[in-house]
Amino acid sequence: MSPADDDTTVRAAGCVLWRRAPWTGSPGVELCLVHRPKYDDWSHPKGKLKPGEDPLAGALREVAEETGYAAEPGIELPTVRYLANGRPKEVRYWAAAAGAGAFAPSDEVDRILWLAPDAARTRLTEPRDRDLVDALLATRPDGNGR
């Protein structure tokens, strides 16, 4: 049985949030990572879905809550499944271009970083989050074939 088949599965959603880099380079994008002081980790913005909440709507809500930025969703990225505190967890992700906004620290997220993809891969705490960087780059979010 996969975690998605289990009624106890924690359902969550998030985005790999990107923007055009202020420097010229390949692929010319920066990714937003969030730092959660409770876990002292770096991850993509994500969070648990509210009961009955549409996963994409929840992903966009979480991005806004955690980063302060509006997001324009793109293609859905691979779903990540793992155990969290002994319970199966399923997180659906979307590529999302950052819109207007500004970060304000909170108890949940105290810092964000905008990093080039290679630096983001290095900074991400969980290896499973690194695969999402490659999935995003495969969508060509730099405007060249998106």
Coordinates of C-alpha atoms in Angstrom, one line a residue:
M1 CA 0.0 0.0 0.0
S2 CA 1.4 3.4 -0.9
P3 CA 1.2 6.3 1.5
A4 CA -1.5 7.9 -0.7
D5 CA -3.8 4.9 -0.1
D6 CA -3.7 5.3 3.7
D7 CA -6.4 7.3 5.5
T8 CA -3.7 8.4 8.0
T9 CA -1.6 10.0 5.3
V10 CA -0.7 13.7 6.1
R11 CA -1.5 15.6 2.9
A12 CA 0.5 18.7 2.1
A13 CA 1.4 20.9 -0.8
G14 CA 4.0 23.4 -1.8
C15 CA 5.9 25.1 -4.6
V16 CA 9.4 25.3 -5.9
L17 CA 9.3 29.1 -6.1
W18 CA 11.6 30.7 -8.7
R19 CA 12.4 34.1 -10.2
R20 CA 14.7 35.3 -12.9
A21 CA 18.1 35.9 -11.5
P22 CA 19.5 39.4 -11.4
W23 CA 22.7 38.1 -13.0
T24 CA 23.2 36.5 -16.4
G25 CA 23.8 32.8 -16.2
S26 CA 22.5 29.5 -17.0
P27 CA 19.7 28.7 -16.3
G28 CA 19.2 32.2 -15.1
V29 CA 16.9 31.6 -12.2
E30 CA 17.0 31.7 -8.5
L31 CA 15.0 29.5 -6.1
C32 CA 13.5 30.5 -2.9
L33 CA 14.2 28.3 0.2
V34 CA 12.7 28.8 3.6
H35 CA 14.3 28.2 7.0
R36 CA 12.1 26.7 9.7
P37 CA 13.6 27.4 13.1
K38 CA 11.5 24.6 14.7
Y39 CA 13.4 22.0 12.7
D40 CA 16.4 24.1 11.8
D41 CA 16.1 23.1 8.2
W42 CA 16.0 24.6 4.7
S43 CA 13.2 23.5 2.4
H44 CA 10.9 24.5 -0.3
P45 CA 7.8 26.4 1.0
K46 CA 5.1 23.9 1.8
G47 CA 2.5 23.0 4.4
K48 CA -0.4 20.8 5.4
L49 CA -3.6 21.1 3.5
K50 CA -6.7 22.3 5.3
P51 CA -9.7 19.8 5.3
G52 CA -11.2 19.8 1.8
E53 CA -8.6 22.3 0.5
D54 CA -7.6 21.9 -3.2
P55 CA -3.9 21.0 -3.3
L56 CA -2.9 23.8 -5.7
A57 CA -4.8 26.4 -3.7
G58 CA -3.1 25.1 -0.5
A59 CA 0.4 25.2 -2.2
L60 CA -0.2 28.9 -3.2
R61 CA -1.5 29.7 0.3
E62 CA 1.6 28.2 1.9
V63 CA 3.9 30.1 -0.4
A64 CA 2.2 33.4 0.4
E65 CA 2.2 32.6 4.2
E66 CA 5.8 31.4 4.4
T67 CA 7.6 33.7 1.9
G68 CA 5.3 36.8 1.6
Y69 CA 5.3 36.4 -2.2
A70 CA 2.4 35.7 -4.6
A71 CA 3.1 32.8 -6.9
E72 CA 2.0 32.1 -10.5
P73 CA 1.7 28.3 -10.7
G74 CA 3.2 26.4 -13.6
I75 CA 3.5 22.6 -14.2
E76 CA 3.0 20.1 -11.4
L77 CA 6.2 18.6 -10.2
P78 CA 6.7 15.1 -8.8
T79 CA 4.8 14.2 -5.6
V80 CA 7.1 13.5 -2.6
R81 CA 6.2 10.7 -0.2
Y82 CA 7.9 9.9 3.1
L83 CA 7.4 9.1 6.8
A84 CA 7.1 12.1 9.2
N85 CA 6.9 11.3 12.9
G86 CA 5.9 7.7 12.0
R87 CA 3.0 8.8 9.7
P88 CA 3.0 8.7 5.9
K89 CA 3.2 12.1 4.3
E90 CA 2.4 13.1 0.8
V91 CA 3.5 16.5 -0.6
R92 CA 2.3 17.7 -4.0
Y93 CA 4.5 20.4 -5.6
W94 CA 4.2 22.8 -8.4
A95 CA 6.7 25.0 -10.2
A96 CA 5.7 28.6 -9.4
A97 CA 7.1 31.9 -10.6
A98 CA 7.4 34.5 -7.8
G99 CA 5.2 37.6 -8.1
A100 CA 5.0 40.7 -6.0
G101 CA 5.7 40.4 -2.3
A102 CA 8.1 40.9 0.5
F103 CA 9.3 38.5 3.2
A104 CA 8.4 39.1 6.9
P105 CA 9.9 36.7 9.5
S106 CA 7.5 34.6 11.6
D107 CA 7.7 31.9 14.2
E108 CA 7.2 29.3 11.4
V109 CA 9.8 30.7 8.9
D110 CA 12.4 33.1 10.1
R111 CA 14.5 33.4 6.9
I112 CA 14.4 32.9 3.2
L113 CA 17.2 32.7 0.7
W114 CA 17.1 33.2 -3.1
L115 CA 19.8 30.9 -4.5
A116 CA 21.1 29.7 -7.8
P117 CA 20.0 26.1 -8.5
D118 CA 23.4 24.5 -7.6
A119 CA 23.5 26.5 -4.3
A120 CA 19.9 25.6 -3.5
R121 CA 20.7 21.9 -4.0
T122 CA 23.6 22.3 -1.5
R123 CA 21.5 24.2 1.1
L124 CA 18.4 22.0 1.1
T125 CA 18.5 19.8 4.2
E126 CA 16.6 16.8 2.8
P127 CA 17.9 14.9 -0.3
R128 CA 14.3 14.4 -1.5
D129 CA 14.0 18.1 -1.9
R130 CA 17.0 18.3 -4.2
D131 CA 15.3 16.1 -6.8
L132 CA 12.6 18.9 -7.1
V133 CA 15.3 21.4 -8.2
D134 CA 16.1 19.1 -11.2
A135 CA 12.4 18.6 -11.9
L136 CA 11.9 22.4 -12.0
L137 CA 14.9 23.0 -14.3
A138 CA 13.5 20.4 -16.7
T139 CA 10.5 22.6 -17.2
R140 CA 12.7 25.4 -18.4
P141 CA 11.2 28.1 -16.1
D142 CA 13.7 30.7 -17.6
G143 CA 11.2 31.6 -20.4
N144 CA 13.1 29.5 -23.0
G145 CA 10.6 26.8 -23.7
R146 CA 8.3 27.0 -20.7

